[in-house]
Coordinates of C-alpha atoms in Angstrom, one line a residue:
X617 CA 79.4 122.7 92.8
X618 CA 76.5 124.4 94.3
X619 CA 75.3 122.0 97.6
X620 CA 72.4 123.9 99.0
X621 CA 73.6 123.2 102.3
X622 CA 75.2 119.4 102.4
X623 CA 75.6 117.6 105.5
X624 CA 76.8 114.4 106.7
X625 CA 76.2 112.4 109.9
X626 CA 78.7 110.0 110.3
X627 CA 82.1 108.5 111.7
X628 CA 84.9 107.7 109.8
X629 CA 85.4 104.3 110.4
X630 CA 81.7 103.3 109.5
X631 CA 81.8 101.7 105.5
X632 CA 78.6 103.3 105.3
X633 CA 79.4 106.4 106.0
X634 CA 82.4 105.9 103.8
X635 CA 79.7 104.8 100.7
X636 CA 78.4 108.6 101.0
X637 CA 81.6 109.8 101.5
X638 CA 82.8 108.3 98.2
X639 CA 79.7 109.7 96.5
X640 CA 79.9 112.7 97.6
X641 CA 83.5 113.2 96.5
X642 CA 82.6 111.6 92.8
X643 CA 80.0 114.0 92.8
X644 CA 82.1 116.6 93.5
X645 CA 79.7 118.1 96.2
X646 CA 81.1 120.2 98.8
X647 CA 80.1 119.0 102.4
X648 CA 80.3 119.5 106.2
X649 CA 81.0 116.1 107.9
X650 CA 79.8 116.4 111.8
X651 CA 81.4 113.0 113.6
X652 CA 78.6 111.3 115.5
X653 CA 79.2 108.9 118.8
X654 CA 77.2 106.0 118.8
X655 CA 77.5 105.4 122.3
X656 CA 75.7 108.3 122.7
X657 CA 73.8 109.4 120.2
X658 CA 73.6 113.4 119.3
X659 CA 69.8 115.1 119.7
X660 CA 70.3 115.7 115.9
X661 CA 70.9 112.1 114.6
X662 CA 67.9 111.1 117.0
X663 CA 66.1 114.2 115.2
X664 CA 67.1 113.3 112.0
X665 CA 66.6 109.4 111.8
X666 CA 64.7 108.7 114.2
X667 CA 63.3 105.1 113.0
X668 CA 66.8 103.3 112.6
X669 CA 68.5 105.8 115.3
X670 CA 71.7 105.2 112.9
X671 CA 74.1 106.6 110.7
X672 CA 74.8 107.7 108.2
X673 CA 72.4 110.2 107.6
X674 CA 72.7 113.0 104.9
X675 CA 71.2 116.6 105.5
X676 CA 70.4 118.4 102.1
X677 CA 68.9 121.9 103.8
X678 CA 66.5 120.6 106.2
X679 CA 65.9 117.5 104.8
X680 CA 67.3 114.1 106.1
X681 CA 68.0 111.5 104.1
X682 CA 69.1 108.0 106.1
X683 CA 70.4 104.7 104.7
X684 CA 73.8 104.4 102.6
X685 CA 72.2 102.9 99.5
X686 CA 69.2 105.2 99.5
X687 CA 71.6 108.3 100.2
X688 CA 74.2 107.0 97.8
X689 CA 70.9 107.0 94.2
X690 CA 69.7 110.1 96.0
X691 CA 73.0 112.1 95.6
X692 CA 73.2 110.1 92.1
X693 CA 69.8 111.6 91.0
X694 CA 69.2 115.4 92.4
X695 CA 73.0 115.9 91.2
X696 CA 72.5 114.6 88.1
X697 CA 74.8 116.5 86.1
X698 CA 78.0 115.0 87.6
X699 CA 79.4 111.4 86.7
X700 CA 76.5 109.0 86.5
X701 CA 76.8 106.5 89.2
X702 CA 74.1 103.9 88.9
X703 CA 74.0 102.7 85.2
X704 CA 72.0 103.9 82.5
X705 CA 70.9 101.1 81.1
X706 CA 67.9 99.6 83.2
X707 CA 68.9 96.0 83.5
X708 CA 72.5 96.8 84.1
X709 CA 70.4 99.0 86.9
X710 CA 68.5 96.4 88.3
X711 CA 71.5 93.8 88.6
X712 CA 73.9 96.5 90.4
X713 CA 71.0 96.7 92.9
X714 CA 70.5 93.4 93.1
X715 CA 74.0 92.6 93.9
X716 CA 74.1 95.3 96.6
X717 CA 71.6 93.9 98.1
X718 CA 73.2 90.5 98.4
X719 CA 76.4 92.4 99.8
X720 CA 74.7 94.1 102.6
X721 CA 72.2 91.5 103.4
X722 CA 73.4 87.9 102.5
X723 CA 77.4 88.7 103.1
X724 CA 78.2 91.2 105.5
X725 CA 76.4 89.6 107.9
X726 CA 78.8 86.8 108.3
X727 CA 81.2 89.4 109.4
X728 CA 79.1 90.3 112.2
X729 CA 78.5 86.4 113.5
X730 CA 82.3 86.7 113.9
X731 CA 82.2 88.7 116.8
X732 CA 80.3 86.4 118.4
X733 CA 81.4 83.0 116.9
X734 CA 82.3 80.7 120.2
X735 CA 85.1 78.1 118.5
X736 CA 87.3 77.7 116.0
X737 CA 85.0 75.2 114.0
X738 CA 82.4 78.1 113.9
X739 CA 85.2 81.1 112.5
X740 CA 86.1 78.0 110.2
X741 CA 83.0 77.8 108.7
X742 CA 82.0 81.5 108.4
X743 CA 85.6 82.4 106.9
X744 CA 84.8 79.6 104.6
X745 CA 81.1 81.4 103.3
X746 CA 83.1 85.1 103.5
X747 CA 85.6 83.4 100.9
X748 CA 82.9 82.0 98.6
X749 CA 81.2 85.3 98.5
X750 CA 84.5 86.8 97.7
X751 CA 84.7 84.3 94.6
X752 CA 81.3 85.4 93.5
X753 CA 82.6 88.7 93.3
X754 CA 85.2 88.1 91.4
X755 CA 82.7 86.5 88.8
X756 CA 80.8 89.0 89.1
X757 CA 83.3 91.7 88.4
X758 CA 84.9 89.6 85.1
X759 CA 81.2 89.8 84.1
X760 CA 79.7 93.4 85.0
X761 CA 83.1 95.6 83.8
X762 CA 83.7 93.6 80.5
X763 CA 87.0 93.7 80.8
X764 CA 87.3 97.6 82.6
X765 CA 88.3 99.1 85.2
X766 CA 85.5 99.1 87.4
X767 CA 82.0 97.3 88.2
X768 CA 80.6 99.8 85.8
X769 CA 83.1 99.9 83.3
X770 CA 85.4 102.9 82.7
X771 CA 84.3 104.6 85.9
X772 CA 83.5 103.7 90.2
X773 CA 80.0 103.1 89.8
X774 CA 77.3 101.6 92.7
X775 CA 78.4 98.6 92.8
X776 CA 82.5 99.2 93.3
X777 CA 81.2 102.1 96.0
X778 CA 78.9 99.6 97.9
X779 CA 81.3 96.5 97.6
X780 CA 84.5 99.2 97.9
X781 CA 83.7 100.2 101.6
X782 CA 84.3 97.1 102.9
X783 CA 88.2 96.6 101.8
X784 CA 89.6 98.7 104.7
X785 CA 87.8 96.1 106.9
X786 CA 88.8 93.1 104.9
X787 CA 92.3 93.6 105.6
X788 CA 91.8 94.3 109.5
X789 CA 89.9 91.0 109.3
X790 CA 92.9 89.4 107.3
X791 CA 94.8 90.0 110.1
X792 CA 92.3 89.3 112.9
X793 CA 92.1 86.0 111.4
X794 CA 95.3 85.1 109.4
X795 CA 93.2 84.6 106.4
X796 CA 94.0 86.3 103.0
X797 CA 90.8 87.6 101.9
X798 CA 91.7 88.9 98.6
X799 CA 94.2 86.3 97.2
X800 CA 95.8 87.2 93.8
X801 CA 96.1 83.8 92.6
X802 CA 92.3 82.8 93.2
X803 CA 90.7 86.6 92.4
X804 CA 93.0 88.2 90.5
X805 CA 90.6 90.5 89.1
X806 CA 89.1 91.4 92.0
X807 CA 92.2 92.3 93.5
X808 CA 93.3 94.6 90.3
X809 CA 89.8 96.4 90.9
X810 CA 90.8 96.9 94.6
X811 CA 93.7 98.3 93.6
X812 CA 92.4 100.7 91.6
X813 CA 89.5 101.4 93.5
X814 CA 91.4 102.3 96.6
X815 CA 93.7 105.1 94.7
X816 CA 91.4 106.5 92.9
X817 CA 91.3 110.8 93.8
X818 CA 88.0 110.0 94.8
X819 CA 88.6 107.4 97.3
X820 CA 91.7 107.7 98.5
X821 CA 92.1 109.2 102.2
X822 CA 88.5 108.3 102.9
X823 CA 89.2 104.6 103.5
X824 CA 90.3 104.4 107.3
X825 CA 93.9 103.1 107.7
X826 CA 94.1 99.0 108.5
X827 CA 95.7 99.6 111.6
X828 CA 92.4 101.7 112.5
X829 CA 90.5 99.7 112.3
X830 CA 91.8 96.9 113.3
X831 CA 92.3 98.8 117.0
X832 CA 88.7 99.2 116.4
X833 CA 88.0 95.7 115.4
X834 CA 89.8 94.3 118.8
X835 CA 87.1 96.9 120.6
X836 CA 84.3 95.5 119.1
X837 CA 85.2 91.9 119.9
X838 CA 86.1 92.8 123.5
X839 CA 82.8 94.5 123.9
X840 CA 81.1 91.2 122.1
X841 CA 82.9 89.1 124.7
X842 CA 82.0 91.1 127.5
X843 CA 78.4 90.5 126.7
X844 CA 78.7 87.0 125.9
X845 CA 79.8 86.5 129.6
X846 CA 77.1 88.1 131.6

């Protein structure tokens, strides 16, 4: 398909890089991926978002567009004519937003306060609200796919991309922690969707390797000790 010029500022470890990334591909839009350092950030991410300073960010021709969700309905609505990714229906719309928006602001988070959690009674308790939102989802999920494939049904929608980008780190967690995240016999819905989700054409290969990122997860919790210290 025709992309006018389609870049993406990212690394391939980020989840939301991968959200774009899963987009794109269901989208069918060709792309040039340009790896970013954060440690030292490229005159053209600075250029191109330079509020958040962040990735990802998506260059359509000389246009930047920053913030997974935001680039994830932007590619959904200038390339309209490939699979529909948000739902058509406007309450269906407005839930899948709504649940997003609990993903990225109510339950990743608790990831991050891992890396710094002190003691065991603190991991404890934030494994404990990870688990609950995991349960949610798996309500959720019985609920928004009546009885499909996916959040949306038949096909990956906005939902299964915003919640799908976190699996690859779920499992490196898993492991950090020796906690089953995604436990058949308690979600076994969710962890059908996962399943599916994962080797889907459109997914697969984008999702870094659990061993990846769990090298990178014992990174980021050095570094978060290290500065605990000082």
């Amino acid at each position: 398909m025709p992309t006018n010029d389609v870049k993406l500022l990212g690394a391939p470890a980020s989840q939301y890089v991968n959200r774009v990334q899963f987009a794109l591909n269901l989208k069918s839009i060709d792309y040039e991926f340009i790896p970013q350092n954060m440690r030292e950030k490229s005159e053209l991410l600075l250029k191109s978002n330079p509020v958040h300073k962040n990735i990802p960010v998506l260059l359509h021709g000389d246009k930047p567009i920053c913030d997974s969700l935001v680039i994830v309905q932007y590619i959904d609505e200038f390339w309209f004519d490939g699979p529909s990714i948000l739902p058509s229906d406007p309450y269906d719309r407005a839930i899948a937003r709504f649940w997003a928006a609990y993903i990225d602001d109510k339950w990743i988070p608790f990831f991050k306060e891992l890396t710094t959690a002190k003691d065991e009674e603190s991991k404890t308790a934030l494994v404990e609200k990870i688990l609950e939102g995991v349960k949610l989802f798996e309500d959720v999920f019985v609920k928004a796919s009546k009885g499909k494939c996916f959040f949306g049904g038949e096909t990956i929608s906005f939902l299964d991309i915003v919640l799908g980008c976190y699996l690859g780190w779920l499992k490196a967690w898993g492991i950090q922690l020796d906690v089953n995240f995604l436990d058949e016999s308690k979600t076994p819905a969710l962890v059908g969707w996962a399943e599916r989700f994962s080797s889907d054409k459109a997914i697969h290969g984008i999702i870094p390797e659990t061993e990846e990122l769990f090298r990178i997860l014992q990174i980021i919790l050095a570094r978060a000790a290290d500065a605990a210290s000082k």
